[in-house]
Coordinates of C-alpha atoms and ligand atoms in Angstrom, one line a residue:
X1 CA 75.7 118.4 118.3
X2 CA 76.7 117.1 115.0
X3 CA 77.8 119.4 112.2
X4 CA 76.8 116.1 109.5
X5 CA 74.0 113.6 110.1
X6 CA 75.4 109.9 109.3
X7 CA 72.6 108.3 108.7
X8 CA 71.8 111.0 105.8
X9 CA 75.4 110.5 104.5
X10 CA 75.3 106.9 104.3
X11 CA 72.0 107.4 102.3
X12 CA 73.6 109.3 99.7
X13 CA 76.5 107.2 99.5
X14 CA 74.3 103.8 99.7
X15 CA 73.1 105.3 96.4
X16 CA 76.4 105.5 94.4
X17 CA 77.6 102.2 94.9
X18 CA 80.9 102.1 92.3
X19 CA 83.5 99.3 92.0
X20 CA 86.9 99.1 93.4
X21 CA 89.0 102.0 91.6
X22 CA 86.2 103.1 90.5
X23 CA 84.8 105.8 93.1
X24 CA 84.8 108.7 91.4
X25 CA 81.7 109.9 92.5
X26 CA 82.1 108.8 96.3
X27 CA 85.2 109.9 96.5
X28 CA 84.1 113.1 95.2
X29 CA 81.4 113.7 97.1
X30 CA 83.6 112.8 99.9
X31 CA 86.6 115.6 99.1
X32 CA 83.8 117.9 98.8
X33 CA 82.7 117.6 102.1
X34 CA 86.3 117.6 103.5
X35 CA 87.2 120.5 101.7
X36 CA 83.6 122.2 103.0
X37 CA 84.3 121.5 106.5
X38 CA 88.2 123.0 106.2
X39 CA 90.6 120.4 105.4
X40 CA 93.6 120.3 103.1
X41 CA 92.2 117.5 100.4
X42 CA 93.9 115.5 98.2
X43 CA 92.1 113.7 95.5
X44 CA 93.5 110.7 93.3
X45 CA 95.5 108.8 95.9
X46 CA 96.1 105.5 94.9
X47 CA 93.4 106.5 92.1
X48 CA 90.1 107.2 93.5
X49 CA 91.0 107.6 97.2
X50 CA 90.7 110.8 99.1
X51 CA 93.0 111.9 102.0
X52 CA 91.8 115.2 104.3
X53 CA 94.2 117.0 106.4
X54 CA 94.2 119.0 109.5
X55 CA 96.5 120.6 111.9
X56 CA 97.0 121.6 115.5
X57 CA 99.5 124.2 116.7
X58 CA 101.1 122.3 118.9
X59 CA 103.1 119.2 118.0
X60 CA 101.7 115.6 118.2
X61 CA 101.6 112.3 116.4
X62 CA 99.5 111.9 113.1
X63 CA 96.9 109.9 113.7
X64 CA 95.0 108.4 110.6
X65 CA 90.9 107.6 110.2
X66 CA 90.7 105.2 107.3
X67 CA 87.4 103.9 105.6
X68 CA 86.6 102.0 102.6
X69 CA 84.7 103.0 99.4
X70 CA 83.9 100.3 97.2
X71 CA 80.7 98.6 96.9
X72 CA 81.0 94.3 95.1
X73 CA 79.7 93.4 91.7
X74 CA 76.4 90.9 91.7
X75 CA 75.0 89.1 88.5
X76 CA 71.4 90.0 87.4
X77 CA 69.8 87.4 85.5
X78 CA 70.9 89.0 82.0
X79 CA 74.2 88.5 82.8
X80 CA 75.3 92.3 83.7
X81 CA 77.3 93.1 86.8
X82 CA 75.2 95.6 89.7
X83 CA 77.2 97.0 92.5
X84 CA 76.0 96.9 95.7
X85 CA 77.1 98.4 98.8
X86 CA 77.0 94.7 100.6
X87 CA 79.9 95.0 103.0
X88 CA 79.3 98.6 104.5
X89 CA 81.6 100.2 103.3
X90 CA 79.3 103.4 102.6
X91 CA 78.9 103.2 106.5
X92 CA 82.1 103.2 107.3
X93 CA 82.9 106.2 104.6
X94 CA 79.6 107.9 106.5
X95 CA 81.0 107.4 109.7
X96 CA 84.3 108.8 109.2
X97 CA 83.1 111.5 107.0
X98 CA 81.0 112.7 110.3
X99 CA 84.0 112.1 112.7
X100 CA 85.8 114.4 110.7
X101 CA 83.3 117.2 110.8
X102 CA 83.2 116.6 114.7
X103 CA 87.1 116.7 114.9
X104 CA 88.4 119.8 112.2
X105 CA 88.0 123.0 115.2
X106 CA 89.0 120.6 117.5
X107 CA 92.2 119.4 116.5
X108 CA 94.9 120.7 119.0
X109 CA 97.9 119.0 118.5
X110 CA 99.5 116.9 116.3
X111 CA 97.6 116.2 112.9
X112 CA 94.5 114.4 111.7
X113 CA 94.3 112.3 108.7
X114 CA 91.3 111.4 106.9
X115 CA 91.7 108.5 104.5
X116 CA 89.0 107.6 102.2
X117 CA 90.6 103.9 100.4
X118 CA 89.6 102.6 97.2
X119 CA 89.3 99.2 96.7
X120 CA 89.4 97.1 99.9
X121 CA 87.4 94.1 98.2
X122 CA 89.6 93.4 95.7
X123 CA 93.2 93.7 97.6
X124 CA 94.1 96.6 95.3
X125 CA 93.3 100.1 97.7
X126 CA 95.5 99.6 100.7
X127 CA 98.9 99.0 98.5
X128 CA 97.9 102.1 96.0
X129 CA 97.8 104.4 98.2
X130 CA 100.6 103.3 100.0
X131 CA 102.4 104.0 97.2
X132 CA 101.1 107.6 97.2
X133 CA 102.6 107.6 100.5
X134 CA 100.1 108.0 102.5
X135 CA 101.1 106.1 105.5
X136 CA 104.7 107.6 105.2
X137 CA 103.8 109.9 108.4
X138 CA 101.2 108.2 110.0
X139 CA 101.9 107.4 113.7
X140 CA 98.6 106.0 114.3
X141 CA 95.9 104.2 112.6
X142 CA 92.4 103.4 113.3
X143 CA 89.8 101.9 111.1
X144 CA 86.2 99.9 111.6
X145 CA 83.5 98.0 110.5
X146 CA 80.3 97.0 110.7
X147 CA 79.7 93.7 112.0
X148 CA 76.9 91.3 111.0
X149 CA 74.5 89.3 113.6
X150 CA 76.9 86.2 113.6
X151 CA 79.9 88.0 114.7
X152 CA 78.4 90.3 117.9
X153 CA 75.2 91.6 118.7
X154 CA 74.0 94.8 117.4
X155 CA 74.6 98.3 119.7
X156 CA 77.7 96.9 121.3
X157 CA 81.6 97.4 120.0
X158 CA 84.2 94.8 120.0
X159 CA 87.6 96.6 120.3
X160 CA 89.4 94.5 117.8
X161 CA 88.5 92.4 114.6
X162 CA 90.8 90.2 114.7
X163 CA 91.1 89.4 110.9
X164 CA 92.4 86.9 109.1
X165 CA 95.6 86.4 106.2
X166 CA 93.8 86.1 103.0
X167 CA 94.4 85.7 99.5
X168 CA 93.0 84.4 96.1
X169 CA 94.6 83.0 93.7
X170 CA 93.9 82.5 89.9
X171 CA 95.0 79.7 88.2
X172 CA 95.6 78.8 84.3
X173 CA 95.3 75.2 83.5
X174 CA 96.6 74.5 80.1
X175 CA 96.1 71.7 78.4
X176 CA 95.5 69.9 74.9
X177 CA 92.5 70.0 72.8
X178 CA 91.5 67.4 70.8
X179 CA 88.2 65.5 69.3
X180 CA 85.7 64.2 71.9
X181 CA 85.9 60.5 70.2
X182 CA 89.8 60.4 70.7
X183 CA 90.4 61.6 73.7
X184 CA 93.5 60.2 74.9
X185 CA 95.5 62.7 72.4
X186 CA 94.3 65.7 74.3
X187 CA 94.3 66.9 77.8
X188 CA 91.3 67.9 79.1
X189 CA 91.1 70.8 80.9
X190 CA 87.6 70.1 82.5
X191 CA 88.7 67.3 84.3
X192 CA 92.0 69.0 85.4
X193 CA 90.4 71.9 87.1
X194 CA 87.6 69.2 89.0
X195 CA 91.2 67.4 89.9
X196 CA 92.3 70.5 90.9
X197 CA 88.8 70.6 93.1
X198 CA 89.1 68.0 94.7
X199 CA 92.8 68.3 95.7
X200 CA 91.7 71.1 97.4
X201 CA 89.3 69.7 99.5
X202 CA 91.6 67.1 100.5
X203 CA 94.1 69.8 102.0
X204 CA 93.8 69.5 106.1
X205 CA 95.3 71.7 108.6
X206 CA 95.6 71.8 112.5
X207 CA 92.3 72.0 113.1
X208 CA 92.8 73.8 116.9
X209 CA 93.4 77.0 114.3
X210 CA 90.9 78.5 112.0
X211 CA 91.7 78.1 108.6
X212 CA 89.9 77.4 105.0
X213 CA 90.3 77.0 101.4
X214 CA 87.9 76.5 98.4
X215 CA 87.5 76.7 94.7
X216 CA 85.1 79.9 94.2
X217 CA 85.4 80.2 90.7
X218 CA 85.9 77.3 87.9
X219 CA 85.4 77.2 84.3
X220 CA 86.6 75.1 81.4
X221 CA 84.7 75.8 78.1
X222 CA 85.0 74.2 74.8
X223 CA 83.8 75.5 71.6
X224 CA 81.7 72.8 70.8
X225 CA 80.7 70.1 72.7
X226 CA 82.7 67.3 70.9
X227 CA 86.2 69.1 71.3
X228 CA 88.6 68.8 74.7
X229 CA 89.0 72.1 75.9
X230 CA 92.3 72.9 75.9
X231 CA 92.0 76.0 78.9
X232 CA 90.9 76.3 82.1
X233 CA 90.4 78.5 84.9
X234 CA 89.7 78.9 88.8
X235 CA 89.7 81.2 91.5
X236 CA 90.4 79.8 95.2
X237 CA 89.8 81.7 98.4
X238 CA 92.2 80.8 100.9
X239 CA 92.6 81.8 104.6
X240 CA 94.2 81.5 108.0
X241 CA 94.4 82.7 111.4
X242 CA 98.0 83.3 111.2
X243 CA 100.7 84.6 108.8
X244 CA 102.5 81.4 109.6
X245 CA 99.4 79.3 108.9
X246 CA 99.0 81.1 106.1
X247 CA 102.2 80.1 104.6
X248 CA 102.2 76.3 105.5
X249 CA 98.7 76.3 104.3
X250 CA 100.1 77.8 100.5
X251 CA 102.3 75.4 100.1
X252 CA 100.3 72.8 100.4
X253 CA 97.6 74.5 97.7
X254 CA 100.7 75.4 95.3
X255 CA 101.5 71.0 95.9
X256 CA 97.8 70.2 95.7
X257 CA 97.2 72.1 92.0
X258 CA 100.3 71.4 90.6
X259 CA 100.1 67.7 91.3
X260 CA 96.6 67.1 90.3
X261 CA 97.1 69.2 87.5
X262 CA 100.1 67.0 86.2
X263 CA 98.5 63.9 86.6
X264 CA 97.2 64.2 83.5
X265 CA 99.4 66.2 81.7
X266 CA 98.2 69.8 82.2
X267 CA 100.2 72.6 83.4
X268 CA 98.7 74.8 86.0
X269 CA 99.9 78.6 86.1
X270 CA 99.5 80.1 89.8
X271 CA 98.9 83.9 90.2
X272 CA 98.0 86.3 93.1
X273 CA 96.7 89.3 91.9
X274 CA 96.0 91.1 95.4
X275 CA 99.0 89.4 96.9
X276 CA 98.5 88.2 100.4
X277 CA 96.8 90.1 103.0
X278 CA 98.3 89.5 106.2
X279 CA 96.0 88.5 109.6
X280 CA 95.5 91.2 112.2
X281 CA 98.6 92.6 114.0
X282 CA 98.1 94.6 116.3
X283 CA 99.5 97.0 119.0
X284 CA 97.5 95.9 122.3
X285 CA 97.7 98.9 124.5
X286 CA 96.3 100.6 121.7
X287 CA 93.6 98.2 121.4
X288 CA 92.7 98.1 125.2
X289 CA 92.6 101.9 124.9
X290 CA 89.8 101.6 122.2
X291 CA 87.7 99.0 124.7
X292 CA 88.6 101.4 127.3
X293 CA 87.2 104.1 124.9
X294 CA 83.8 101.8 123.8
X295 CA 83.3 101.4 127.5
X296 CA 83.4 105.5 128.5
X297 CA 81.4 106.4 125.2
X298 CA 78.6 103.5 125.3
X299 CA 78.9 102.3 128.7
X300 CA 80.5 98.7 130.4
X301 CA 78.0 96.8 128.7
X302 CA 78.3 97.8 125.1
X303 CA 81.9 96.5 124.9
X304 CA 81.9 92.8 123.1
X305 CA 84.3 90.5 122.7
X306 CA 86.8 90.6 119.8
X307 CA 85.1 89.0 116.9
X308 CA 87.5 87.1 114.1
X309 CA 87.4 85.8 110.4
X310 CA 87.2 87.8 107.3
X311 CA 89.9 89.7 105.8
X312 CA 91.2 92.9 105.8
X313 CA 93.7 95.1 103.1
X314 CA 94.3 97.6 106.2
X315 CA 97.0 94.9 107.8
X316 CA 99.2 95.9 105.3
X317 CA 99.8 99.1 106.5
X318 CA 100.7 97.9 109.6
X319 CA 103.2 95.4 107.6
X320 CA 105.2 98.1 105.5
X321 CA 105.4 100.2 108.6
X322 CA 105.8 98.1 112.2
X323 CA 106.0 100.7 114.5
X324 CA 102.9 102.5 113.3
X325 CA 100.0 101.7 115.9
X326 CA 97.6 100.2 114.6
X327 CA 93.8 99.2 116.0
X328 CA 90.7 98.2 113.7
X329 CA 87.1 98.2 115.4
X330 CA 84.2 96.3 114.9
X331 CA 80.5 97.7 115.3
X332 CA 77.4 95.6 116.0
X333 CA 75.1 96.9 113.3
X334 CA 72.9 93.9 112.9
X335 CA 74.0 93.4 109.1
X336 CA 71.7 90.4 108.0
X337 CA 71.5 88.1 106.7
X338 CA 75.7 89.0 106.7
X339 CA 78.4 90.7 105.0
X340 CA 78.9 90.1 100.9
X341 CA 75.0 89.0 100.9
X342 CA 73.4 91.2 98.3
X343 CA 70.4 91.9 99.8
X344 CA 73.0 92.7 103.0
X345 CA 70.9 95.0 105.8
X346 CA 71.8 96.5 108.7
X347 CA 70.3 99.2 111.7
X348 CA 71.6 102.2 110.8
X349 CA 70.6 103.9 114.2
X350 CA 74.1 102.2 115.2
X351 CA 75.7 104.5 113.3
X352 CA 76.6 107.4 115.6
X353 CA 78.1 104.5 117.7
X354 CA 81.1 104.0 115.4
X355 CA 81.3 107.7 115.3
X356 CA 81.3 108.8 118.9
X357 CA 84.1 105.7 119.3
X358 CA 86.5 107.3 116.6
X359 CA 85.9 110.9 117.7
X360 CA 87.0 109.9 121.3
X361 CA 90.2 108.2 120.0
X362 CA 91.2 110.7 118.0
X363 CA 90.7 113.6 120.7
X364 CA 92.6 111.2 123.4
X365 CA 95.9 112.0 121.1
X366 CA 95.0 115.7 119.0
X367 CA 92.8 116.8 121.7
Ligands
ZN1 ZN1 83.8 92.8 102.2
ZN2 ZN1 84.3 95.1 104.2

């Protein structure tokens, strides 16, 4: 029987939706709770996350839960920013949350880790608390997510999520403003960053690998309607299936921006403010032990195949520390209509699924 009902935890959680860096009230009510059910808490790591400790007498490897916290911003028609918990990752915190209060007495070697991130949407969480150290010790690594109808069906587990590299990038065109009826002495910025579109879309790749990029955000205002703006701004979204791709792929963005952007005389300024998140890499005995796990817990039929696409700030763990194991789960919760979609639902009776899956792999190693 379950010390904490998941369901009722993602309820309360579902309610606070906060922004990246900004869970101080999840991650709150989530140290309370770890520090209720006995573990050693640490609040504030990497900011707003929340790491939960426990021991075995005997020695053992230290094997590390992790969830998300944030929730993403939406526009309401006035123009403010609403958060909304459209990516699940008040599931995942619920789900862990109740792992943990299923694992603390049983614990019998080795040491369990509870990581609560910040910030997964935004590239930021991972990074921060990895600079808090939190990996430093960490011989194993587990984390999940709920999967939408797309990806595989609802009730059934795929062992991996086999994630993409991702990035943004945010580019500053400058340019030259001028007046409207002389517009050969300025540089317009509007038309650079529509350049700057369509040299985008341009871009091809091997198309046997998955791979995309796109302009998500684009602006270009003037003052008034008779002057040549003079700055300019866009966000791209770029992905690939491999780290290698992923790099091939960049360059030829970084070629496409520049040059469209100097073909009329504007400067484009290139920045990555989350970095580069790098695809899935995984360790595949530890992976098969997971299916091996979703088959024992939910039976035969329950295991799907891995599912791919998306992004993940976890990988980077596994990137500043190659021989950590590292495995990352996916659970068929029937989001819909899909992940990031503001009105994002999901069956929440699929829950105690992801649960039973990470208290099973922990106990194969602490137990
Ligand atoms: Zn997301
Ligand atoms: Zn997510």
């Amino acid at each position: 029987m379950s010390k904490l009902d998941v369901v009722e935890i993602w309820k309360e959680l579902h309610r606070m939706p906060e922004p990246g860096m900004n869970e101080f009230k999840t991650g709150e009510f989530l140290a309370d709770a770890l520090e209720k059910l006995g573990y050693e808490v640490t609040r504030g790591v990497g900011k707003t996350g929340v790491v939960g400790v426990v021991r075995g007498k005997e020695p053992g490897p230290v094997v590390m839960l992790r969830a998300d916290m944030d929730a993403l911003p939406f526009k309401n028609e006035d123009g403010s920013i609403e958060y909304v918990h459209a990516c699940g990752h008040d599931s995942h915190s619920a789900m862990v949350l109740t792992a943990a209060a299923e694992l603390v007495d049983k614990v019998k070697k080795g040491t369990l880790k509870i990581l609560f991130q910040p910030a997964e949407e935004t590239l930021e969480g991972a990074l921060a608390v990895m600079k808090d150290g939190v990996i430093d010790d960490v011989d194993i690594a587990l984390g999940l997510h709920v999967r939408p109808v797309q990806d595989i069906p609802a009730g059934t587990c795929c062992a991996a999520v086999r994630h993409s590299a991702s990035t943004f990038l945010c580019v500053e065109i400058e340019g030259k403003s001028a007046h409207a009826a002389r517009p050969h002495l300025g540089v317009n910025c509007a038309e650079a960053a529509a350049l700057i579109t369509n040299a985008i879309c341009a871009i091809k790749m091997n198309p046997a690998l998955t791979w995309s990029c796109k302009v998500t955000s684009i602006s270009a205002v003037s003052s008034a309607s008779n002057i040549i703006p003079d700055r300019g701004e866009l966000v791209l979204d770029v992905r690939a299936q491999t780290n290698e791709l992923m790099d091939e792929l960049l360059e030829k963005v970084r070629r496409a921006i520049e040059g469209a952007a100097s073909s009329i005389g504007a400067k484009a300024i290139i920045k990555f403010p989350g970095g580069v998140i790098p695809a899935a890499i995984y360790d595949e005995d530890l992976v098969a032990e997971v299916a091996q796990t979703i088959k024992e817990e939910l039976g035969a039929d329950k295991l799907a195949p891995d599912c791919g696409g998306g992004g993940e700030d976890f990988h980077y763990f596994k990137q500043a520390k190659p021989n950590m194991k590292a495995a990352y789960f996916g659970l068929g919760a029937g989001c819909t209509p899909g992940l990031h979609a503001r009105n994002m639902t999901f069956d929440t009776a699929q829950l105690s699924k992801g649960v039973k899956v990470l208290v099973a792999m922990a106990l194969k190693k602490l137990g």
